[in-house]
Amino acid sequence: MAEVLLKDELRRRARTDVEVASSGTWGMDGSPATPESAETVGELDIDLSNHRARSLDIDEVRSFDVVVAMTSVHVREIIQMVPDAGPKVVLLKQLRDTEVTPLAADASDAERIQALLGGQRPASVRAHDVDDPMGMPLGTYQRTLTELLDGIERLADLICGPRPDAPSSS
């Protein structure tokens, strides 16, 4: 769900130049999204029917600027597989409490990524994990969707700057 939600948010921000891919440390390659996931994001008019699970690709992890994990267990597993990736691995929900140096509206993507990764993050706690709804009732998927949407908006703000249609603070 996180991949298609982030892609949708970036599309709404007219950012077609940001590559987004998802993979799992336990994923079964080729598995479709669960019907509950498809139904949950379908309520936002997002189609998940073509999504297929992929296992974590070590070369991909090395090549990406930022690796966003859903749980602290995922962070540990990613770093075990790719030890040099540690500085660029962040927890999605941790971003909401990450203190980032304010940037000019015209800051470059590289400056934004550097600020995101260099931001003062709170210590990782269980509350920073996104609950995995797999095998749970539809309501759990909907709660997870809310968590994902909050984190994805913050992530997109950090990567792209505030949305042009966001209310100004002045």
PDB file of N, CA and C in Angstrom, residues 89-142:
ATOM      1  N   VAL A  89      18.512   4.599   5.914  1.00  0.00           N
ATOM      2  CA  VAL A  89      17.299   3.865   6.254  1.00  0.00           C
ATOM      3  C   VAL A  89      16.549   4.642   7.335  1.00  0.00           C
ATOM      4  N   VAL A  90      15.282   4.925   7.064  1.00  0.00           N
ATOM      5  CA  VAL A  90      14.441   5.661   8.014  1.00  0.00           C
ATOM      6  C   VAL A  90      13.122   4.925   8.195  1.00  0.00           C
ATOM      7  N   LEU A  91      12.541   5.076   9.364  1.00  0.00           N
ATOM      8  CA  LEU A  91      11.202   4.552   9.611  1.00  0.00           C
ATOM      9  C   LEU A  91      10.182   5.599   9.180  1.00  0.00           C
ATOM     10  N   LEU A  92       9.176   5.176   8.458  1.00  0.00           N
ATOM     11  CA  LEU A  92       8.173   6.109   7.947  1.00  0.00           C
ATOM     12  C   LEU A  92       7.547   6.938   9.070  1.00  0.00           C
ATOM     13  N   LYS A  93       7.070   6.291  10.125  1.00  0.00           N
ATOM     14  CA  LYS A  93       6.384   7.027  11.192  1.00  0.00           C
ATOM     15  C   LYS A  93       7.353   7.863  12.024  1.00  0.00           C
ATOM     16  N   GLN A  94       8.617   7.526  12.010  1.00  0.00           N
ATOM     17  CA  GLN A  94       9.612   8.314  12.734  1.00  0.00           C
ATOM     18  C   GLN A  94       9.787   9.694  12.093  1.00  0.00           C
ATOM     19  N   LEU A  95       9.487   9.788  10.805  1.00  0.00           N
ATOM     20  CA  LEU A  95       9.670  11.050  10.088  1.00  0.00           C
ATOM     21  C   LEU A  95       8.778  12.166  10.624  1.00  0.00           C
ATOM     22  N   ARG A  96       7.613  11.804  11.148  1.00  0.00           N
ATOM     23  CA  ARG A  96       6.710  12.859  11.639  1.00  0.00           C
ATOM     24  C   ARG A  96       7.319  13.617  12.811  1.00  0.00           C
ATOM     25  N   ASP A  97       8.240  12.975  13.555  1.00  0.00           N
ATOM     26  CA  ASP A  97       8.885  13.602  14.710  1.00  0.00           C
ATOM     27  C   ASP A  97      10.347  13.945  14.448  1.00  0.00           C
ATOM     28  N   THR A  98      10.765  13.869  13.190  1.00  0.00           N
ATOM     29  CA  THR A  98      12.144  14.185  12.836  1.00  0.00           C
ATOM     30  C   THR A  98      12.295  15.692  12.667  1.00  0.00           C
ATOM     31  N   GLU A  99      13.273  16.242  13.355  1.00  0.00           N
ATOM     32  CA  GLU A  99      13.549  17.670  13.246  1.00  0.00           C
ATOM     33  C   GLU A  99      14.528  17.887  12.103  1.00  0.00           C
ATOM     34  N   VAL A 100      14.074  18.615  11.084  1.00  0.00           N
ATOM     35  CA  VAL A 100      14.873  18.866   9.897  1.00  0.00           C
ATOM     36  C   VAL A 100      15.166  20.355   9.809  1.00  0.00           C
ATOM     37  N   THR A 101      16.396  20.679   9.458  1.00  0.00           N
ATOM     38  CA  THR A 101      16.764  22.078   9.271  1.00  0.00           C
ATOM     39  C   THR A 101      15.863  22.687   8.214  1.00  0.00           C
ATOM     40  N   PRO A 102      15.253  23.829   8.516  1.00  0.00           N
ATOM     41  CA  PRO A 102      14.387  24.471   7.515  1.00  0.00           C
ATOM     42  C   PRO A 102      15.160  24.775   6.230  1.00  0.00           C
ATOM     43  N   LEU A 103      14.509  24.561   5.118  1.00  0.00           N
ATOM     44  CA  LEU A 103      15.118  24.787   3.814  1.00  0.00           C
ATOM     45  C   LEU A 103      14.343  25.844   3.053  1.00  0.00           C
ATOM     46  N   ALA A 104      15.030  26.491   2.144  1.00  0.00           N
ATOM     47  CA  ALA A 104      14.371  27.448   1.258  1.00  0.00           C
ATOM     48  C   ALA A 104      13.411  26.694   0.349  1.00  0.00           C
ATOM     49  N   ALA A 105      12.375  27.351  -0.099  1.00  0.00           N
ATOM     50  CA  ALA A 105      11.384  26.723  -0.976  1.00  0.00           C
ATOM     51  C   ALA A 105      12.026  26.167  -2.234  1.00  0.00           C
ATOM     52  N   ASP A 106      13.109  26.800  -2.694  1.00  0.00           N
ATOM     53  CA  ASP A 106      13.760  26.347  -3.929  1.00  0.00           C
ATOM     54  C   ASP A 106      14.956  25.435  -3.668  1.00  0.00           C
ATOM     55  N   ALA A 107      15.020  24.816  -2.481  1.00  0.00           N
ATOM     56  CA  ALA A 107      16.117  23.900  -2.172  1.00  0.00           C
ATOM     57  C   ALA A 107      16.134  22.757  -3.185  1.00  0.00           C
ATOM     58  N   SER A 108      17.322  22.298  -3.494  1.00  0.00           N
ATOM     59  CA  SER A 108      17.451  21.207  -4.461  1.00  0.00           C
ATOM     60  C   SER A 108      17.016  19.886  -3.837  1.00  0.00           C
ATOM     61  N   ASP A 109      16.772  18.910  -4.686  1.00  0.00           N
ATOM     62  CA  ASP A 109      16.423  17.576  -4.195  1.00  0.00           C
ATOM     63  C   ASP A 109      17.537  17.023  -3.316  1.00  0.00           C
ATOM     64  N   ALA A 110      18.791  17.217  -3.732  1.00  0.00           N
ATOM     65  CA  ALA A 110      19.924  16.718  -2.956  1.00  0.00           C
ATOM     66  C   ALA A 110      19.965  17.372  -1.574  1.00  0.00           C
ATOM     67  N   GLU A 111      19.690  18.665  -1.506  1.00  0.00           N
ATOM     68  CA  GLU A 111      19.664  19.353  -0.209  1.00  0.00           C
ATOM     69  C   GLU A 111      18.530  18.815   0.662  1.00  0.00           C
ATOM     70  N   ARG A 112      17.390  18.522   0.042  1.00  0.00           N
ATOM     71  CA  ARG A 112      16.254  17.988   0.799  1.00  0.00           C
ATOM     72  C   ARG A 112      16.559  16.591   1.344  1.00  0.00           C
ATOM     73  N   ILE A 113      17.170  15.753   0.503  1.00  0.00           N
ATOM     74  CA  ILE A 113      17.529  14.395   0.936  1.00  0.00           C
ATOM     75  C   ILE A 113      18.543  14.470   2.075  1.00  0.00           C
ATOM     76  N   GLN A 114      19.538  15.333   1.928  1.00  0.00           N
ATOM     77  CA  GLN A 114      20.562  15.484   2.971  1.00  0.00           C
ATOM     78  C   GLN A 114      19.926  15.952   4.280  1.00  0.00           C
ATOM     79  N   ALA A 115      18.992  16.897   4.203  1.00  0.00           N
ATOM     80  CA  ALA A 115      18.309  17.383   5.403  1.00  0.00           C
ATOM     81  C   ALA A 115      17.475  16.270   6.037  1.00  0.00           C
ATOM     82  N   LEU A 116      16.780  15.501   5.210  1.00  0.00           N
ATOM     83  CA  LEU A 116      15.959  14.393   5.714  1.00  0.00           C
ATOM     84  C   LEU A 116      16.835  13.387   6.451  1.00  0.00           C
ATOM     85  N   LEU A 117      17.918  12.958   5.818  1.00  0.00           N
ATOM     86  CA  LEU A 117      18.771  11.933   6.415  1.00  0.00           C
ATOM     87  C   LEU A 117      19.587  12.474   7.586  1.00  0.00           C
ATOM     88  N   GLY A 118      19.869  13.773   7.576  1.00  0.00           N
ATOM     89  CA  GLY A 118      20.644  14.364   8.653  1.00  0.00           C
ATOM     90  C   GLY A 118      19.792  14.911   9.780  1.00  0.00           C
ATOM     91  N   GLY A 119      18.487  14.823   9.628  1.00  0.00           N
ATOM     92  CA  GLY A 119      17.579  15.355  10.640  1.00  0.00           C
ATOM     93  C   GLY A 119      17.707  14.619  11.958  1.00  0.00           C
ATOM     94  N   GLN A 120      17.354  15.299  13.015  1.00  0.00           N
ATOM     95  CA  GLN A 120      17.383  14.708  14.350  1.00  0.00           C
ATOM     96  C   GLN A 120      16.152  13.841  14.528  1.00  0.00           C
ATOM     97  N   ARG A 121      16.360  12.522  14.469  1.00  0.00           N
ATOM     98  CA  ARG A 121      15.250  11.582  14.608  1.00  0.00           C
ATOM     99  C   ARG A 121      15.105  11.152  16.053  1.00  0.00           C
ATOM    100  N   PRO A 122      13.875  10.950  16.480  1.00  0.00           N
ATOM    101  CA  PRO A 122      13.691  10.429  17.838  1.00  0.00           C
ATOM    102  C   PRO A 122      14.156   8.973  17.901  1.00  0.00           C
ATOM    103  N   ALA A 123      14.447   8.519  19.093  1.00  0.00           N
ATOM    104  CA  ALA A 123      14.819   7.117  19.266  1.00  0.00           C
ATOM    105  C   ALA A 123      13.678   6.239  18.766  1.00  0.00           C
ATOM    106  N   SER A 124      14.046   5.143  18.133  1.00  0.00           N
ATOM    107  CA  SER A 124      13.039   4.230  17.610  1.00  0.00           C
ATOM    108  C   SER A 124      12.329   3.519  18.752  1.00  0.00           C
ATOM    109  N   VAL A 125      11.017   3.588  18.721  1.00  0.00           N
ATOM    110  CA  VAL A 125      10.191   2.897  19.709  1.00  0.00           C
ATOM    111  C   VAL A 125       9.095   2.151  18.951  1.00  0.00           C
ATOM    112  N   ARG A 126       8.452   1.219  19.612  1.00  0.00           N
ATOM    113  CA  ARG A 126       7.404   0.414  18.983  1.00  0.00           C
ATOM    114  C   ARG A 126       6.332   1.294  18.339  1.00  0.00           C
ATOM    115  N   ALA A 127       6.057   2.453  18.913  1.00  0.00           N
ATOM    116  CA  ALA A 127       5.035   3.345  18.357  1.00  0.00           C
ATOM    117  C   ALA A 127       5.411   3.875  16.979  1.00  0.00           C
ATOM    118  N   HIS A 128       6.672   3.747  16.593  1.00  0.00           N
ATOM    119  CA  HIS A 128       7.102   4.184  15.262  1.00  0.00           C
ATOM    120  C   HIS A 128       6.926   3.090  14.209  1.00  0.00           C
ATOM    121  N   ASP A 129       6.503   1.912  14.616  1.00  0.00           N
ATOM    122  CA  ASP A 129       6.276   0.835  13.660  1.00  0.00           C
ATOM    123  C   ASP A 129       4.873   0.953  13.069  1.00  0.00           C
ATOM    124  N   VAL A 130       4.770   0.769  11.764  1.00  0.00           N
ATOM    125  CA  VAL A 130       3.469   0.682  11.113  1.00  0.00           C
ATOM    126  C   VAL A 130       2.994  -0.757  11.298  1.00  0.00           C
ATOM    127  N   ASP A 131       1.815  -0.917  11.840  1.00  0.00           N
ATOM    128  CA  ASP A 131       1.295  -2.267  12.054  1.00  0.00           C
ATOM    129  C   ASP A 131       1.025  -2.956  10.722  1.00  0.00           C
ATOM    130  N   ASP A 132       1.462  -4.189  10.614  1.00  0.00           N
ATOM    131  CA  ASP A 132       1.225  -4.979   9.414  1.00  0.00           C
ATOM    132  C   ASP A 132      -0.181  -5.568   9.515  1.00  0.00           C
ATOM    133  N   PRO A 133      -1.063  -5.195   8.592  1.00  0.00           N
ATOM    134  CA  PRO A 133      -2.446  -5.665   8.692  1.00  0.00           C
ATOM    135  C   PRO A 133      -2.672  -7.069   8.123  1.00  0.00           C
ATOM    136  N   MET A 134      -1.643  -7.680   7.561  1.00  0.00           N
ATOM    137  CA  MET A 134      -1.786  -8.981   6.897  1.00  0.00           C
ATOM    138  C   MET A 134      -2.544  -9.979   7.773  1.00  0.00           C
ATOM    139  N   GLY A 135      -3.617 -10.520   7.222  1.00  0.00           N
ATOM    140  CA  GLY A 135      -4.407 -11.527   7.919  1.00  0.00           C
ATOM    141  C   GLY A 135      -5.406 -10.959   8.910  1.00  0.00           C
ATOM    142  N   MET A 136      -5.463  -9.650   8.994  1.00  0.00           N
ATOM    143  CA  MET A 136      -6.369  -9.006   9.944  1.00  0.00           C
ATOM    144  C   MET A 136      -7.635  -8.537   9.215  1.00  0.00           C
ATOM    145  N   PRO A 137      -8.656  -8.110   9.963  1.00  0.00           N
ATOM    146  CA  PRO A 137      -9.896  -7.631   9.332  1.00  0.00           C
ATOM    147  C   PRO A 137      -9.672  -6.315   8.581  1.00  0.00           C
ATOM    148  N   LEU A 138     -10.630  -5.979   7.733  1.00  0.00           N
ATOM    149  CA  LEU A 138     -10.554  -4.788   6.893  1.00  0.00           C
ATOM    150  C   LEU A 138     -10.304  -3.521   7.704  1.00  0.00           C
ATOM    151  N   GLY A 139     -10.884  -3.413   8.880  1.00  0.00           N
ATOM    152  CA  GLY A 139     -10.685  -2.236   9.723  1.00  0.00           C
ATOM    153  C   GLY A 139      -9.222  -2.001  10.067  1.00  0.00           C
ATOM    154  N   THR A 140      -8.459  -3.069  10.219  1.00  0.00           N
ATOM    155  CA  THR A 140      -7.031  -2.944  10.510  1.00  0.00           C
ATOM    156  C   THR A 140      -6.312  -2.361   9.301  1.00  0.00           C
ATOM    157  N   TYR A 141      -6.695  -2.773   8.108  1.00  0.00           N
ATOM    158  CA  TYR A 141      -6.104  -2.215   6.881  1.00  0.00           C
ATOM    159  C   TYR A 141      -6.407  -0.716   6.792  1.00  0.00           C
ATOM    160  N   GLN A 142      -7.616  -0.351   7.184  1.00  0.00           N
ATOM    161  CA  GLN A 142      -8.001   1.067   7.114  1.00  0.00           C
ATOM    162  C   GLN A 142      -7.218   1.903   8.131  1.00  0.00           C
TER     163      GLN A 142
END
